PDB file of C-alpha atoms in Angstrom:
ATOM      1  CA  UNK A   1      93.081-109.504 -47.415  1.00 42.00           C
ATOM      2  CA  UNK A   2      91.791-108.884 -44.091  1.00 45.00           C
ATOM      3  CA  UNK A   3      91.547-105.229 -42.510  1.00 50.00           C
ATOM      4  CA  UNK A   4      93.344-104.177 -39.921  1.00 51.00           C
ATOM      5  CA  UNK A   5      90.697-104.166 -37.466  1.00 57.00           C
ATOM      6  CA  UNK A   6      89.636-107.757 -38.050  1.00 54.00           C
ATOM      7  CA  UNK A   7      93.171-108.948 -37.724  1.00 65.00           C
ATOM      8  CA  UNK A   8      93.998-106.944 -34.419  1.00 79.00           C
ATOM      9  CA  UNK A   9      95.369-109.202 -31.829  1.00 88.00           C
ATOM     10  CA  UNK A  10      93.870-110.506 -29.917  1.00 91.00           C
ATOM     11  CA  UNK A  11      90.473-111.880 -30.927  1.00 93.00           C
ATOM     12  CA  UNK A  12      88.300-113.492 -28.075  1.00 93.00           C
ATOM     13  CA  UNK A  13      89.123-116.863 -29.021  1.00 93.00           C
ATOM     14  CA  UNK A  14      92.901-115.690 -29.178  1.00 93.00           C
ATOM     15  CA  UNK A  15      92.220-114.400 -25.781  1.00 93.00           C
ATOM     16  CA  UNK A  16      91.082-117.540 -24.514  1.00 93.00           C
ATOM     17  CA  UNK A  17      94.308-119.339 -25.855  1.00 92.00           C
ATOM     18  CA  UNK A  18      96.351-116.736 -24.263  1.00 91.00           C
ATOM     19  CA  UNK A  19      94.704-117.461 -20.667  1.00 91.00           C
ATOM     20  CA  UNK A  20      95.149-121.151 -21.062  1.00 91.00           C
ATOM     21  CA  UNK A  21      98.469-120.536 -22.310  1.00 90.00           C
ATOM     22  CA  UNK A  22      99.765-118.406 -18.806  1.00 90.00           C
ATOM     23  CA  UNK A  23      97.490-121.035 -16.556  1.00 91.00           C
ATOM     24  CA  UNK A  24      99.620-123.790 -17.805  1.00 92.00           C
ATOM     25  CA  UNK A  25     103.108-122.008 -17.727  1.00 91.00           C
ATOM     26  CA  UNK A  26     102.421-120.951 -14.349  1.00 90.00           C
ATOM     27  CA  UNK A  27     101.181-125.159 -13.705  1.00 91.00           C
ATOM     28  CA  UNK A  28     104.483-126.274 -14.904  1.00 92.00           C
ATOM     29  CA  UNK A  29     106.694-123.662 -13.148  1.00 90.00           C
ATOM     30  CA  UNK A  30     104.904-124.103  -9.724  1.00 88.00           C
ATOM     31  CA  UNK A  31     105.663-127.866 -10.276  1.00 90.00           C
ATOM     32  CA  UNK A  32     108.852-127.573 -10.948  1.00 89.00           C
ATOM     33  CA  UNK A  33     109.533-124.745  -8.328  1.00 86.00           C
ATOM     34  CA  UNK A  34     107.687-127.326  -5.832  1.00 86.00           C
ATOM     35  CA  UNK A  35     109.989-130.239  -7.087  1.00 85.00           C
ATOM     36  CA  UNK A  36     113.043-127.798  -6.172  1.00 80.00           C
ATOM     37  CA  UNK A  37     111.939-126.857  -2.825  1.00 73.00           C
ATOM     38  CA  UNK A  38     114.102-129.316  -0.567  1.00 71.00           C
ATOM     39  CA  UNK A  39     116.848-126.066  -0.910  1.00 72.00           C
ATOM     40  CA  UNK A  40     114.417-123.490  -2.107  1.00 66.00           C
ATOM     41  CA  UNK A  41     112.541-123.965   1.619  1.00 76.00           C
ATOM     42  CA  UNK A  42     109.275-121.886  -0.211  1.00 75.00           C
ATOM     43  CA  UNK A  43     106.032-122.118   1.260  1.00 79.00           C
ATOM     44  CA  UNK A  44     103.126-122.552  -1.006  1.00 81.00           C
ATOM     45  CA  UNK A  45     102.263-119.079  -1.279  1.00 78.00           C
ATOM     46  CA  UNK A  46     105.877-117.762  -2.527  1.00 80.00           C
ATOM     47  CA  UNK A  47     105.612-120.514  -4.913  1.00 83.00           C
ATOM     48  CA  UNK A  48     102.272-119.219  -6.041  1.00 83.00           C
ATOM     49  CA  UNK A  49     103.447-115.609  -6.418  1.00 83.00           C
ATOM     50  CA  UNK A  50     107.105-117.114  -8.120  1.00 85.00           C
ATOM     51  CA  UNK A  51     105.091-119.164 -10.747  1.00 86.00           C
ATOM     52  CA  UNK A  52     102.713-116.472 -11.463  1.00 87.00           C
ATOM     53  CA  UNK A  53     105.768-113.747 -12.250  1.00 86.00           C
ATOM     54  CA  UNK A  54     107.834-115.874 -14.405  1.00 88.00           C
ATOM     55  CA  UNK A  55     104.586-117.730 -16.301  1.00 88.00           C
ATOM     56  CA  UNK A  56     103.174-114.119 -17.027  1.00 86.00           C
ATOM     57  CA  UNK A  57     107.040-112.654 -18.129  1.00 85.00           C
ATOM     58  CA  UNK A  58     107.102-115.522 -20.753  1.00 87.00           C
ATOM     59  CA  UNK A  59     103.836-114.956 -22.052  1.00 88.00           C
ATOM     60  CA  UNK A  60     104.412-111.410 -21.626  1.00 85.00           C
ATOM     61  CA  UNK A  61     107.526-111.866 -23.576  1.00 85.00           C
ATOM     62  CA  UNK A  62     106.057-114.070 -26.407  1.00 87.00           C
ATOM     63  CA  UNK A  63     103.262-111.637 -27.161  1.00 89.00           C
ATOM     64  CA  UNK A  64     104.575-108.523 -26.555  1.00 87.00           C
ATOM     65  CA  UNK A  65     107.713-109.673 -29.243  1.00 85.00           C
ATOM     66  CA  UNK A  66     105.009-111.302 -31.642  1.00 87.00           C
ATOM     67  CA  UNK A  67     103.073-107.746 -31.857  1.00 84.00           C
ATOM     68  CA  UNK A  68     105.655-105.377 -31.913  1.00 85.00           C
ATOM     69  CA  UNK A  69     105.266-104.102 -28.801  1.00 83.00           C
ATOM     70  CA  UNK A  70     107.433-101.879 -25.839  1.00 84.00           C
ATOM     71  CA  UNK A  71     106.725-101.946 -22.340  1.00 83.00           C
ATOM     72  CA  UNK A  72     106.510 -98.314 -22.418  1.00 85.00           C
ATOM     73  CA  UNK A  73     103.719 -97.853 -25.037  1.00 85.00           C
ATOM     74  CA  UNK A  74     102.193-100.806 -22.671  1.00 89.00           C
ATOM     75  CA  UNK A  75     101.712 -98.716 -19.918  1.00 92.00           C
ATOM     76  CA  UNK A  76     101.016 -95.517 -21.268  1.00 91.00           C
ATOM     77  CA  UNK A  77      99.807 -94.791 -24.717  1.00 90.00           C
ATOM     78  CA  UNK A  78      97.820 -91.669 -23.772  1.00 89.00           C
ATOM     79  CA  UNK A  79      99.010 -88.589 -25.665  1.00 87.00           C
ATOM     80  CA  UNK A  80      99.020 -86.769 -21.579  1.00 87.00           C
ATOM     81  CA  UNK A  81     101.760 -87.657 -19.808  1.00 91.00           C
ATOM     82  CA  UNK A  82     102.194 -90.183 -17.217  1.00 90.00           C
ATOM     83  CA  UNK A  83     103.087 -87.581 -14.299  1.00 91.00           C
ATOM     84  CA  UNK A  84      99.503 -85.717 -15.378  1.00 90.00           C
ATOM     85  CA  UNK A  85      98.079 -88.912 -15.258  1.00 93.00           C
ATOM     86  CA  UNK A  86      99.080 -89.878 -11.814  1.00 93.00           C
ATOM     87  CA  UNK A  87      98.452 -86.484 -10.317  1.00 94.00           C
ATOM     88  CA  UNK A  88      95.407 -85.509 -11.946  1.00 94.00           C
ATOM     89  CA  UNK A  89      93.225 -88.802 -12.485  1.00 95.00           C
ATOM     90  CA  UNK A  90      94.250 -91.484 -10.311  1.00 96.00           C
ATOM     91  CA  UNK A  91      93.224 -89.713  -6.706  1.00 96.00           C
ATOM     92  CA  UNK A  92      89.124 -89.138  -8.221  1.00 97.00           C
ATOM     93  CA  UNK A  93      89.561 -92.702  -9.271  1.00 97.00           C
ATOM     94  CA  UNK A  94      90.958 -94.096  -5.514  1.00 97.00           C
ATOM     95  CA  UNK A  95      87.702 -92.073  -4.189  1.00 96.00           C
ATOM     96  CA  UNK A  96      85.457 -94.962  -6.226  1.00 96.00           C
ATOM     97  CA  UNK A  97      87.243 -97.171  -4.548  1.00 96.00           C
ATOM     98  CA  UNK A  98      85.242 -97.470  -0.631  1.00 94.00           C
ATOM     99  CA  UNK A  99      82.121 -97.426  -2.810  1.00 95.00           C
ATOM    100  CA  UNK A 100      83.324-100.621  -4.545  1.00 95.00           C
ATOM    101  CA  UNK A 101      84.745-102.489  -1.382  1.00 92.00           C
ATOM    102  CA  UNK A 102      81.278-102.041   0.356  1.00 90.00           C
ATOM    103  CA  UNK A 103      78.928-102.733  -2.406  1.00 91.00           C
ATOM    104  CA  UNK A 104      80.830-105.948  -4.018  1.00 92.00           C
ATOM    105  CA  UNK A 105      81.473-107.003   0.168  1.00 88.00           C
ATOM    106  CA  UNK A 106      78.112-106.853   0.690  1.00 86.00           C
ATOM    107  CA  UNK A 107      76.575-108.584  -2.837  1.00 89.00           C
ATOM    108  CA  UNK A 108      79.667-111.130  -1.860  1.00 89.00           C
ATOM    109  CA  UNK A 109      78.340-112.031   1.863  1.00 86.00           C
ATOM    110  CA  UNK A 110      74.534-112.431   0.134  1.00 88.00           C
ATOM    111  CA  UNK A 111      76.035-115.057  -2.399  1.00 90.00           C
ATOM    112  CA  UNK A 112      77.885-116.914   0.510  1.00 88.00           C
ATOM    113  CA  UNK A 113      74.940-117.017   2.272  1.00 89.00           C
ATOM    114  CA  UNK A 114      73.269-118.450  -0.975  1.00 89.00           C
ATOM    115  CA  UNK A 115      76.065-120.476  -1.659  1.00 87.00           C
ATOM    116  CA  UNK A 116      78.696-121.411   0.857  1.00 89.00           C
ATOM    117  CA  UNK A 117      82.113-121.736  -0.704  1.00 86.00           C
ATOM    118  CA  UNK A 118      83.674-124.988  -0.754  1.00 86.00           C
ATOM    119  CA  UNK A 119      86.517-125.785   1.216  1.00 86.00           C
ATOM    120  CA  UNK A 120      89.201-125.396  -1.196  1.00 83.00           C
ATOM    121  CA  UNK A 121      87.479-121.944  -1.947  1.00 81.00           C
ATOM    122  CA  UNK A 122      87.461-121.205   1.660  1.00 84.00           C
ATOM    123  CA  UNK A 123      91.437-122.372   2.299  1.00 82.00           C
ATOM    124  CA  UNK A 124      92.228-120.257  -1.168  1.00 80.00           C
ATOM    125  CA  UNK A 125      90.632-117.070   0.481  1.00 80.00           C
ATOM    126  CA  UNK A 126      92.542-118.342   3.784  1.00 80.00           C
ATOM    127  CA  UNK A 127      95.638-118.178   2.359  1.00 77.00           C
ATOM    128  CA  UNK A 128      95.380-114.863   0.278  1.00 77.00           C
ATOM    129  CA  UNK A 129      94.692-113.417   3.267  1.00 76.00           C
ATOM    130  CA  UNK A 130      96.877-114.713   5.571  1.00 73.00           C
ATOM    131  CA  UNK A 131      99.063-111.693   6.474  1.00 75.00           C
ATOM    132  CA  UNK A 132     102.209-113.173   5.512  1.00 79.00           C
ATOM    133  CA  UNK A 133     104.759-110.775   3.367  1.00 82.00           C
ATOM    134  CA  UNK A 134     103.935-113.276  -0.062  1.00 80.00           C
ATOM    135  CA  UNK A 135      99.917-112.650   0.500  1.00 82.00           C
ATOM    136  CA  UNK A 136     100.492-109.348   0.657  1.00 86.00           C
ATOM    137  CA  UNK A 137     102.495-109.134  -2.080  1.00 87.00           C
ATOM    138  CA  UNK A 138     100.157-111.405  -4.450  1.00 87.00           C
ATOM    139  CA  UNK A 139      97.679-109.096  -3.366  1.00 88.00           C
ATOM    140  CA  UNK A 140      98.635-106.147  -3.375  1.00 91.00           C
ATOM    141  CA  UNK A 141     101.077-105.607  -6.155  1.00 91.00           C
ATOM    142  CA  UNK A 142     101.507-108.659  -8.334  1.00 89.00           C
ATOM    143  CA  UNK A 143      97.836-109.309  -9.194  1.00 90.00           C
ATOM    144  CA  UNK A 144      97.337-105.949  -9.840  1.00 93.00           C
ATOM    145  CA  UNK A 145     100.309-105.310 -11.901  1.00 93.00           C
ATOM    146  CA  UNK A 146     100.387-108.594 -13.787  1.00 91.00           C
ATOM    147  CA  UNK A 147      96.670-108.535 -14.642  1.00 92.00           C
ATOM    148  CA  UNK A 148      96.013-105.010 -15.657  1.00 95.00           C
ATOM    149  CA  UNK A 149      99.163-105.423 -18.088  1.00 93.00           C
ATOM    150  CA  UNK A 150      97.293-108.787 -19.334  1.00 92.00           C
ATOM    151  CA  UNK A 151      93.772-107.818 -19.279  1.00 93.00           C
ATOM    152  CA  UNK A 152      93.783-104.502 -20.031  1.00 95.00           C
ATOM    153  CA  UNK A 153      97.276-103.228 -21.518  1.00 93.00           C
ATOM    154  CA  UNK A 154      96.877-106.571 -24.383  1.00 93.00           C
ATOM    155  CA  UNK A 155      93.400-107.633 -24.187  1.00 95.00           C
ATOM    156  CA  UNK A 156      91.315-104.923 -24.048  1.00 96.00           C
ATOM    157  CA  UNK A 157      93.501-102.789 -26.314  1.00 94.00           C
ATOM    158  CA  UNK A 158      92.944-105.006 -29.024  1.00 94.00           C
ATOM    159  CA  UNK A 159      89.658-105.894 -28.403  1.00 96.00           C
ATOM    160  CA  UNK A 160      88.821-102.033 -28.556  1.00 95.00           C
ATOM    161  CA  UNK A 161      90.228-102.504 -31.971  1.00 93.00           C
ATOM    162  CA  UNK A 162      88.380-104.886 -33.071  1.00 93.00           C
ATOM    163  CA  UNK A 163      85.044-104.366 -31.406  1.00 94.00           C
ATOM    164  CA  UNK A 164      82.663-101.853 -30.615  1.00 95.00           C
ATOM    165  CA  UNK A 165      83.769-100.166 -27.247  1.00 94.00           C
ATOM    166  CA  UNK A 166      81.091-101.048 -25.166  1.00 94.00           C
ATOM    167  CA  UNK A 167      81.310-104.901 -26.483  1.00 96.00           C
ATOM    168  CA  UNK A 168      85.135-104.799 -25.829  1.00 97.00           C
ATOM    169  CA  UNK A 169      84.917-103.505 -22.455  1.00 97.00           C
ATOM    170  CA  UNK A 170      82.086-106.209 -21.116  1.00 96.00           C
ATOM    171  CA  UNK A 171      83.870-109.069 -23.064  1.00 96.00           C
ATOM    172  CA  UNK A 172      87.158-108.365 -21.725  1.00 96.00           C
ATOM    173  CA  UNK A 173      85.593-107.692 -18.215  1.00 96.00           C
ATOM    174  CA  UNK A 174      83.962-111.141 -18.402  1.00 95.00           C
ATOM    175  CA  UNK A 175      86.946-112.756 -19.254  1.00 93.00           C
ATOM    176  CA  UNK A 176      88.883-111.002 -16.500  1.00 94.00           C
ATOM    177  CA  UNK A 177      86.124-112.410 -13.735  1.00 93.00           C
ATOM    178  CA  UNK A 178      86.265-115.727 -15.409  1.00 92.00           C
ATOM    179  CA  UNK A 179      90.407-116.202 -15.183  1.00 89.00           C
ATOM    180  CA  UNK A 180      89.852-116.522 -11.250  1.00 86.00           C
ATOM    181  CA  UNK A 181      87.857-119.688 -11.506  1.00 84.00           C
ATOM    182  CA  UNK A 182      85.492-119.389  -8.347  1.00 87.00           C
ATOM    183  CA  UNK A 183      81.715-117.284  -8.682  1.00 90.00           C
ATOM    184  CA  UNK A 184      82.789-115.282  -6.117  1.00 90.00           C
ATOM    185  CA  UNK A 185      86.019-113.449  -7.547  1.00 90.00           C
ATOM    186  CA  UNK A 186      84.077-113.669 -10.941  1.00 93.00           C
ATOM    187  CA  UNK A 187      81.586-111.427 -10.073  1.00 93.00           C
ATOM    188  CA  UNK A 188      84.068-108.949  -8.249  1.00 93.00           C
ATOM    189  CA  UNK A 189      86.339-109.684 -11.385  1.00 94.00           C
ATOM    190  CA  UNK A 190      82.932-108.988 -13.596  1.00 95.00           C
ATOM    191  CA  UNK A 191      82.335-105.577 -11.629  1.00 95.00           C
ATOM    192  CA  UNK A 192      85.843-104.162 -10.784  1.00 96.00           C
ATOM    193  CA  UNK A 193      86.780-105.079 -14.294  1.00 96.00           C
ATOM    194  CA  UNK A 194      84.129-102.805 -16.567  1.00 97.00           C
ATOM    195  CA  UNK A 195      85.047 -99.962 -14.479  1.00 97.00           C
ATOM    196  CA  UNK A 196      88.871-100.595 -14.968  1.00 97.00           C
ATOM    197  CA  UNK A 197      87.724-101.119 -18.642  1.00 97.00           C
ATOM    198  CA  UNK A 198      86.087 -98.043 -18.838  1.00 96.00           C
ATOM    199  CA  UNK A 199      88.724 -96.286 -17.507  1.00 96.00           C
ATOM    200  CA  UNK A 200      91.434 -97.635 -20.113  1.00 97.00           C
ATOM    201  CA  UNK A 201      89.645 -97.147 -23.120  1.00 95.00           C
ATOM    202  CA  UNK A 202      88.977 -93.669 -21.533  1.00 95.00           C
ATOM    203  CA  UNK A 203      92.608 -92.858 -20.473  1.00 95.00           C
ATOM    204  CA  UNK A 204      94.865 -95.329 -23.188  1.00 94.00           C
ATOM    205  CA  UNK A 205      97.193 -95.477 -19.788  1.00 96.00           C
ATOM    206  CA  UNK A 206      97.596 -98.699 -16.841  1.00 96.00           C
ATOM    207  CA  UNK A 207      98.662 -96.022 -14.678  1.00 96.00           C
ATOM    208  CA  UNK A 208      95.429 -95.048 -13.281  1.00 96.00           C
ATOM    209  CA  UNK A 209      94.112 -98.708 -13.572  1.00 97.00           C
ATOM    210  CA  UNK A 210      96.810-100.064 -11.705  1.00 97.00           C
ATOM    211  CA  UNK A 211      96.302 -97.601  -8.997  1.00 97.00           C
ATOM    212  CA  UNK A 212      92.501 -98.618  -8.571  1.00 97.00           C
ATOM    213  CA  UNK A 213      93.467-102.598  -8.589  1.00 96.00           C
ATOM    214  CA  UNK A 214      95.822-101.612  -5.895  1.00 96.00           C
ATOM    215  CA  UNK A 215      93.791 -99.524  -3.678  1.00 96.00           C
ATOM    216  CA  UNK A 216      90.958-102.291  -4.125  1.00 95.00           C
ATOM    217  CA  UNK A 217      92.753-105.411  -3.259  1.00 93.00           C
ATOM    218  CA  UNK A 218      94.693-103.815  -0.070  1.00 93.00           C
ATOM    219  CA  UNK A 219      91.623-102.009   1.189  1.00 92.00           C
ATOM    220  CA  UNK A 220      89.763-105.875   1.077  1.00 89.00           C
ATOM    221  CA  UNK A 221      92.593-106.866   3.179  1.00 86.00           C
ATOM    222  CA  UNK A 222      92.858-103.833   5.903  1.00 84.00           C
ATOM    223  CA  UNK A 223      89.444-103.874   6.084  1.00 79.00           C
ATOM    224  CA  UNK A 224      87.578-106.866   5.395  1.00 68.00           C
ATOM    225  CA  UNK A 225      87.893-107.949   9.215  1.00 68.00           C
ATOM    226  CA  UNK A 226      86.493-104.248  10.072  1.00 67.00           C
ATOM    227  CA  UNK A 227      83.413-104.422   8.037  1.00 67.00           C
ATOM    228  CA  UNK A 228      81.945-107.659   9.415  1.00 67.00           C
ATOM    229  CA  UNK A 229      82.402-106.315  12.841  1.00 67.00           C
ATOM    230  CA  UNK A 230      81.320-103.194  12.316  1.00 70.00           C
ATOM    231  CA  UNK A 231      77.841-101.753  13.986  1.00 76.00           C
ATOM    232  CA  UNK A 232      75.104-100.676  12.163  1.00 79.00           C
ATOM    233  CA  UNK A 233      76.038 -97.010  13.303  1.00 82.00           C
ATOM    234  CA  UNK A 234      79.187 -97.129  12.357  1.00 81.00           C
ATOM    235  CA  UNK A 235      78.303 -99.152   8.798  1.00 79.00           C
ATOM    236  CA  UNK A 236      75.886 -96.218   7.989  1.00 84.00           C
ATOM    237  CA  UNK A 237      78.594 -93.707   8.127  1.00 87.00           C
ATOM    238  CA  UNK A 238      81.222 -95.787   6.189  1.00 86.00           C
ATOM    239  CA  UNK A 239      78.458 -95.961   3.094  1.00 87.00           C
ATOM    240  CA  UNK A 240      77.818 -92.398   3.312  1.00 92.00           C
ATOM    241  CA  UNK A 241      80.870 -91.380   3.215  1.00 94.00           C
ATOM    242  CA  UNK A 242      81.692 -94.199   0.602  1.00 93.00           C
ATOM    243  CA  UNK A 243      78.990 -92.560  -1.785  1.00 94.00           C
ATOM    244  CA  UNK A 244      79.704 -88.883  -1.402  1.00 96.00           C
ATOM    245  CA  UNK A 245      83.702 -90.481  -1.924  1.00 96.00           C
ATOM    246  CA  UNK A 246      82.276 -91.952  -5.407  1.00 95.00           C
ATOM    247  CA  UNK A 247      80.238 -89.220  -6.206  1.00 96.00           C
ATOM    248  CA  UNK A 248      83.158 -86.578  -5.765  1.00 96.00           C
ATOM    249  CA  UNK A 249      85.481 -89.135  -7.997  1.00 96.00           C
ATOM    250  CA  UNK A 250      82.889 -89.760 -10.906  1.00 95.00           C
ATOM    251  CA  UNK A 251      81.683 -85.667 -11.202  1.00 95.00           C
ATOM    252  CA  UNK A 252      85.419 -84.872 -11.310  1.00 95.00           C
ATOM    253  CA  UNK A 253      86.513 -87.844 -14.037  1.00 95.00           C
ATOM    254  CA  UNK A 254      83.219 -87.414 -15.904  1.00 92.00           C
ATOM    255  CA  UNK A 255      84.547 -83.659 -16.321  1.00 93.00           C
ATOM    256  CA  UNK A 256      88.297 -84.549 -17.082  1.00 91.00           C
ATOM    257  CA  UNK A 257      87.775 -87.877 -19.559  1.00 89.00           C
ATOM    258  CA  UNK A 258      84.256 -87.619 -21.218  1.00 78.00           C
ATOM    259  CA  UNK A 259      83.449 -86.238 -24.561  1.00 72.00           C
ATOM    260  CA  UNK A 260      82.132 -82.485 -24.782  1.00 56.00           C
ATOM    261  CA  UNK A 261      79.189 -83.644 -26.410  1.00 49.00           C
ATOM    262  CA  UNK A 262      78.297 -86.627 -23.647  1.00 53.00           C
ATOM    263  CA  UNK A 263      78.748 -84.389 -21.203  1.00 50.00           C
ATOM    264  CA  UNK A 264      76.696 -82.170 -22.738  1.00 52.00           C
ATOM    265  CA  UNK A 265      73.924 -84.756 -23.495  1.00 54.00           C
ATOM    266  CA  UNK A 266      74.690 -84.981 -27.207  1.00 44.00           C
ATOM    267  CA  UNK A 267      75.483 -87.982 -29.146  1.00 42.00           C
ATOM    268  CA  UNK A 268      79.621 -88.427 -28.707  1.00 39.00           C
TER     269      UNK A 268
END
């Protein structure tokens, strides 16, 4: 009879299943969404953001009723509650969040350099960042919503389960940059999504996770433009401040969600 932590949903192979599972419900409802558009009158980015809500709610829906599982215990399975949560971790975790934009903009406009993106990379980015109402809203708050409740709220809560934490966190993180399908969001994906990993296994909540995915994605939008333009002068202040931002956010969430004993140098 297999133990419980061997048969915790979902495995990596189950996980892989469960992406190909959402990429083709979201397929099929974009086509038919597409075939229905003579008196829908969408444009291809509402479609997009359409398809990618109702393919994740039936997945969501399948899996979620499969396990046993309540949107509330989804969300927030930390024993502190979720107003404690909001006000006293998620604003040190939005002050990682200018370190991040710089450092991954930066690693991201070396690789493009290196590698140009394609043209259907370059019309993808286009249209994410287009400044219409459905951009912003894929951006902004449906990716980050929808993918912290797949990625982290089912995938890395079983895989920290099954797996040691460390192993769970990368694997899932992996698998998060690889679901975007282009070397460029997969090694923001690979980045953004250890830290968010970190922080769930160290919180048990999506709240704070959520928050950061959030603040990330509409900061690359406000600002993108800003940094490519920007003068050296100006760039130098916008890291410094960006590092003494992070530093400030990790000091005060190493003191509020490590161990005792880690922070004290001790074996945890």
């Amino acid at each position: 009879m297999p133990s419980p932590k061997s048969a915790a949903f979902p495995s990596v192979a189950q996980a892989v299943l469960l992406f190909v599972a959402l990429f083709l419900c979201e397929l099929v409802i974009g086509a038919a969404l597409r075939d229905a558009n003579g008196w829908l009158r969408l444009t291809s980015m509402q479609i997009g953001v359409l398809a990618a809500v109702l393919g994740n709610g039936c997945v969501f829906a399948a899996v979620m009723h499969s396990q046993g599982l309540g949107y509330r215990s989804l969300f927030h399975q930390s024993r502190a509650s979720a107003g404690a949560m909001l006000m006293l971790v998620v604003p040190p975790v939005l002050l990682l969040v200018p370190a991040l934009l710089l450092t991954l903009t930066s690693a991201l406009n070396i690789m493009m350099r290196i590698a140009p993106p394609s043209a259907w990379e370059e019309a993808m980015f286009s249209r994410m960042a287009d400044g219409s109402v459905a951009a912003v809203l894929a951006v902004c708050v449906v990716a980050p919503l929808l993918e912290e409740m797949l990625f982290r709220g089912i995938v890395l809560r079983g895989f920290l389960t099954r797996y040691p934490r460390w192993q769970a966190i990368f694997i899932s993180a992996l698998l998060f940059g690889a679901a975007h399908m282009n070397i460029y969001q997969f090694i923001v994906g690979l980045v953004i999504g250890t830290v968010l990993g970190w922080l769930y296994e160290r919180t048990r909540s999506l709240i704070p996770c959520i928050a950061l995915h959030a603040a990330y994605n509409t900061t690359t939008l406000l600002l993108g433009d800003w940094l490519d333009a920007a003068s050296p002068s100006r760039l130098l202040w916008a890291v410094l401040m960006a590092l003494a931002a992070a530093v400030c956010g990790v000091l005060v969430l190493r003191a509020m969600l490590m161990p005792r004993a880690a922070r004290d140098g001790s074996s945890a």
